[in-house]
Amino acid sequence: MGRVEGKVALVTGAARGQGRSHAVRLAEEGADVVVTDVCHDISDELPYALASKEQLEETAELVRGTGRRCVAVQADVRSVGEMRGAVDAARDEFGRLDTVVANAGVMSIGAAWELSEEAWDVVMDVNLKGPWNTVRAAVPWMIEAGQGGSVIITSSAAGIRGHVPYAHYVASKHGVVGLMKALSNELAPHRIRVNTVHPTGVSDTGITVGVPIEELAAREPLFALAAMNPLAPYVEPRDVSNAVLFLASDEARYVTGLQFTVDAGSTNKP
């Protein structure tokens, strides 16, 4: 216990799924947490409802249930102003910020040449521009504080391989790898480490593709191939959270520029 004792973390997309799990896992090991989510639907092109204010507050209560403090902030990662508001909440409540988990993400499906401009834009804006906004809101204060820190960006197995049928999602998740690699070099002089985590399919995220997985697999053989993991059909949010915890902790003090897979062997299979 106490692997991140005394640290403060900001977790985006925390109202449910992986983000909620990351916030609770960090709190279990001693961190106080600021949790954010957009808390309303943002596009008809997404085939599922986004999380609610009530779910975000439920995350905050779960964090508090570990004995740690938590602030919940409704914020859209597509807006740097709203992300600066979340960082200000960390400053006002806790006086420091050590870890940024840029986790918020969305997805939809469709052949690349058939996607609407809005479908492309909403995925890219949340999944790629969102982490950039989160970093540019948080990093200046982290640099000023001079205490180093850790930035962890959620990518995907689709950020390593060319999965189908969601080229916009694949492009966004490859994009955050490039962002991470550049940031890891830019921020190294400030002792701020930057890494990505790459899950395969994760249970209990609240994200759906709009059609039954079995139907999509029958329609898209390459999707079915990508979904077959050597170890298990999927991983659970806590499996990814354990990787986030390691990267946030001082155990990873010299780990930067890493693509950390939590994918049950997905990206290594033949």
GROMACS .gro file of C-alpha atoms in nm, residues 40-225:
model
  186
   40HIS     CA    1  -2.344   1.482  -2.164
   41ASP     CA    2  -2.374   1.350  -2.517
   42ILE     CA    3  -2.162   1.535  -2.771
   43SER     CA    4  -2.244   1.384  -3.111
   44ASP     CA    5  -2.512   1.175  -3.280
   45GLU     CA    6  -2.225   0.997  -3.456
   46LEU     CA    7  -2.136   0.812  -3.136
   47PRO     CA    8  -2.348   0.495  -3.109
   48TYR     CA    9  -2.388   0.507  -2.731
   49ALA     CA   10  -2.473   0.749  -2.452
   50LEU     CA   11  -2.187   0.916  -2.269
   51ALA     CA   12  -2.160   0.910  -1.891
   52SER     CA   13  -2.367   1.132  -1.663
   53LYS     CA   14  -2.299   1.379  -1.382
   54GLU     CA   15  -2.436   1.121  -1.141
   55GLN     CA   16  -2.183   0.864  -1.259
   56LEU     CA   17  -1.899   1.112  -1.217
   57GLU     CA   18  -2.010   1.186  -0.862
   58GLU     CA   19  -2.037   0.812  -0.797
   59THR     CA   20  -1.670   0.782  -0.900
   60ALA     CA   21  -1.584   1.061  -0.658
   61GLU     CA   22  -1.766   0.879  -0.377
   62LEU     CA   23  -1.579   0.558  -0.457
   63VAL     CA   24  -1.250   0.747  -0.431
   64ARG     CA   25  -1.357   0.903  -0.103
   65GLY     CA   26  -1.452   0.557   0.020
   66THR     CA   27  -1.082   0.466   0.011
   67GLY     CA   28  -1.012   0.744   0.259
   68ARG     CA   29  -0.865   0.985   0.005
   69ARG     CA   30  -0.996   1.322  -0.109
   70CYS     CA   31  -1.159   1.375  -0.447
   71VAL     CA   32  -1.288   1.668  -0.652
   72ALA     CA   33  -1.525   1.604  -0.942
   73VAL     CA   34  -1.520   1.856  -1.229
   74GLN     CA   35  -1.746   1.849  -1.531
   75ALA     CA   36  -1.509   1.928  -1.818
   76ASP     CA   37  -1.481   1.857  -2.189
   77VAL     CA   38  -1.130   1.756  -2.298
   78ARG     CA   39  -1.195   1.922  -2.634
   79SER     CA   40  -1.174   2.257  -2.451
   80VAL     CA   41  -0.838   2.364  -2.309
   81GLY     CA   42  -1.021   2.625  -2.103
   82GLU     CA   43  -1.231   2.360  -1.930
   83MET     CA   44  -0.924   2.146  -1.869
   84ARG     CA   45  -0.747   2.446  -1.717
   85GLY     CA   46  -1.046   2.472  -1.486
   86ALA     CA   47  -0.987   2.112  -1.376
   87VAL     CA   48  -0.619   2.186  -1.314
   88ASP     CA   49  -0.718   2.493  -1.115
   89ALA     CA   50  -0.939   2.269  -0.901
   90ALA     CA   51  -0.635   2.055  -0.822
   91ARG     CA   52  -0.434   2.368  -0.735
   92ASP     CA   53  -0.709   2.512  -0.515
   93GLU     CA   54  -0.795   2.191  -0.330
   94PHE     CA   55  -0.461   2.010  -0.309
   95GLY     CA   56  -0.189   2.260  -0.394
   96ARG     CA   57  -0.006   2.022  -0.627
   97LEU     CA   58  -0.041   1.791  -0.927
   98ASP     CA   59   0.187   1.493  -0.980
   99THR     CA   60   0.009   1.263  -1.223
  100VAL     CA   61  -0.205   1.327  -1.530
  101VAL     CA   62  -0.404   1.036  -1.674
  102ALA     CA   63  -0.540   1.147  -2.013
  103ASN     CA   64  -0.793   0.868  -2.045
  104ALA     CA   65  -1.106   1.017  -2.205
  105GLY     CA   66  -1.190   0.853  -2.536
  106VAL     CA   67  -1.473   0.770  -2.776
  107MET     CA   68  -1.521   0.544  -3.075
  108SER     CA   69  -1.754   0.449  -3.357
  109ILE     CA   70  -1.724   0.219  -3.655
  110GLY     CA   71  -1.737   0.247  -4.033
  111ALA     CA   72  -1.525   0.207  -4.344
  112ALA     CA   73  -1.274   0.491  -4.369
  113TRP     CA   74  -1.414   0.622  -4.697
  114GLU     CA   75  -1.771   0.616  -4.564
  115LEU     CA   76  -1.719   0.798  -4.234
  116SER     CA   77  -1.883   1.137  -4.207
  117GLU     CA   78  -1.668   1.438  -4.134
  118GLU     CA   79  -1.837   1.470  -3.795
  119ALA     CA   80  -1.767   1.104  -3.710
  120TRP     CA   81  -1.399   1.160  -3.791
  121ASP     CA   82  -1.378   1.491  -3.608
  122VAL     CA   83  -1.541   1.388  -3.281
  123VAL     CA   84  -1.313   1.084  -3.243
  124MET     CA   85  -1.000   1.279  -3.328
  125ASP     CA   86  -1.099   1.575  -3.111
  126VAL     CA   87  -1.164   1.366  -2.800
  127ASN     CA   88  -0.895   1.100  -2.846
  128LEU     CA   89  -0.604   1.310  -2.977
  129LYS     CA   90  -0.678   1.677  -2.923
  130GLY     CA   91  -0.815   1.587  -2.578
  131PRO     CA   92  -0.483   1.454  -2.443
  132TRP     CA   93  -0.302   1.750  -2.598
  133ASN     CA   94  -0.541   1.992  -2.426
  134THR     CA   95  -0.505   1.804  -2.098
  135VAL     CA   96  -0.127   1.821  -2.119
  136ARG     CA   97  -0.111   2.187  -2.213
  137ALA     CA   98  -0.346   2.270  -1.927
  138ALA     CA   99  -0.149   2.071  -1.668
  139VAL     CA  100   0.216   2.077  -1.768
  140PRO     CA  101   0.298   2.448  -1.721
  141TRP     CA  102   0.205   2.425  -1.354
  142MET     CA  103   0.390   2.095  -1.314
  143ILE     CA  104   0.702   2.253  -1.465
  144GLU     CA  105   0.666   2.558  -1.240
  145ALA     CA  106   0.630   2.334  -0.933
  146GLY     CA  107   0.961   2.167  -1.017
  147GLN     CA  108   0.865   1.833  -0.862
  148GLY     CA  109   0.861   1.623  -1.179
  149GLY     CA  110   0.564   1.399  -1.246
  150SER     CA  111   0.401   1.148  -1.474
  151VAL     CA  112   0.172   1.185  -1.775
  152ILE     CA  113  -0.009   0.869  -1.885
  153ILE     CA  114  -0.212   0.868  -2.206
  154THR     CA  115  -0.460   0.593  -2.291
  155SER     CA  116  -0.392   0.451  -2.635
  156SER     CA  117  -0.500   0.102  -2.746
  157ALA     CA  118  -0.387  -0.214  -2.918
  158ALA     CA  119  -0.532  -0.021  -3.212
  159GLY     CA  120  -0.255   0.234  -3.152
  160ILE     CA  121  -0.003  -0.033  -3.253
  161ARG     CA  122  -0.181  -0.232  -3.522
  162GLY     CA  123  -0.410  -0.144  -3.813
  163HIS     CA  124  -0.743  -0.259  -3.672
  164VAL     CA  125  -1.070  -0.239  -3.866
  165PRO     CA  126  -1.336  -0.108  -3.911
  166TYR     CA  127  -1.254   0.220  -3.738
  167ALA     CA  128  -0.970   0.400  -3.914
  168HIS     CA  129  -1.043   0.726  -3.730
  169TYR     CA  130  -1.004   0.553  -3.392
  170VAL     CA  131  -0.685   0.378  -3.508
  171ALA     CA  132  -0.545   0.708  -3.636
  172SER     CA  133  -0.624   0.883  -3.308
  173LYS     CA  134  -0.465   0.608  -3.098
  174HIS     CA  135  -0.153   0.602  -3.316
  175GLY     CA  136  -0.150   0.981  -3.290
  176VAL     CA  137  -0.125   0.982  -2.912
  177VAL     CA  138   0.181   0.757  -2.938
  178GLY     CA  139   0.353   1.021  -3.147
  179LEU     CA  140   0.242   1.288  -2.903
  180MET     CA  141   0.376   1.080  -2.614
  181LYS     CA  142   0.713   1.022  -2.779
  182ALA     CA  143   0.763   1.392  -2.850
  183LEU     CA  144   0.645   1.495  -2.504
  184SER     CA  145   0.868   1.241  -2.332
  185ASN     CA  146   1.168   1.417  -2.488
  186GLU     CA  147   1.042   1.771  -2.434
  187LEU     CA  148   0.952   1.711  -2.069
  188ALA     CA  149   1.249   1.497  -1.966
  189PRO     CA  150   1.453   1.803  -1.853
  190HIS     CA  151   1.169   1.876  -1.610
  191ARG     CA  152   1.163   1.517  -1.478
  192ILE     CA  153   0.813   1.467  -1.615
  193ARG     CA  154   0.774   1.119  -1.761
  194VAL     CA  155   0.528   1.048  -2.044
  195ASN     CA  156   0.399   0.703  -2.143
  196THR     CA  157   0.105   0.539  -2.315
  197VAL     CA  158  -0.099   0.236  -2.209
  198HIS     CA  159  -0.237   0.003  -2.476
  199PRO     CA  160  -0.529  -0.218  -2.371
  200THR     CA  161  -0.698  -0.474  -2.590
  201GLY     CA  162  -1.077  -0.499  -2.552
  202VAL     CA  163  -1.176  -0.399  -2.199
  203SER     CA  164  -1.488  -0.519  -2.020
  204ASP     CA  165  -1.727  -0.274  -1.854
  205THR     CA  166  -1.636   0.052  -2.029
  206GLY     CA  167  -1.980   0.177  -2.130
  207ILE     CA  168  -1.859   0.200  -2.491
  208THR     CA  169  -2.035  -0.001  -2.762
  209VAL     CA  170  -1.993  -0.011  -3.138
  210GLY     CA  171  -2.365  -0.004  -3.212
  211VAL     CA  172  -2.397  -0.363  -3.336
  212PRO     CA  173  -2.350  -0.697  -3.159
  213ILE     CA  174  -1.983  -0.796  -3.153
  214GLU     CA  175  -2.069  -1.134  -3.306
  215GLU     CA  176  -2.236  -0.962  -3.599
  216LEU     CA  177  -1.942  -0.728  -3.650
  217ALA     CA  178  -1.697  -1.020  -3.633
  218ALA     CA  179  -1.896  -1.210  -3.896
  219ARG     CA  180  -1.906  -0.905  -4.120
  220GLU     CA  181  -1.540  -0.805  -4.068
  221PRO     CA  182  -1.304  -1.107  -4.051
  222LEU     CA  183  -1.007  -0.881  -3.972
  223PHE     CA  184  -1.195  -0.742  -3.672
  224ALA     CA  185  -1.247  -1.095  -3.548
  225LEU     CA  186  -0.876  -1.169  -3.596
   0.00000   0.00000   0.00000
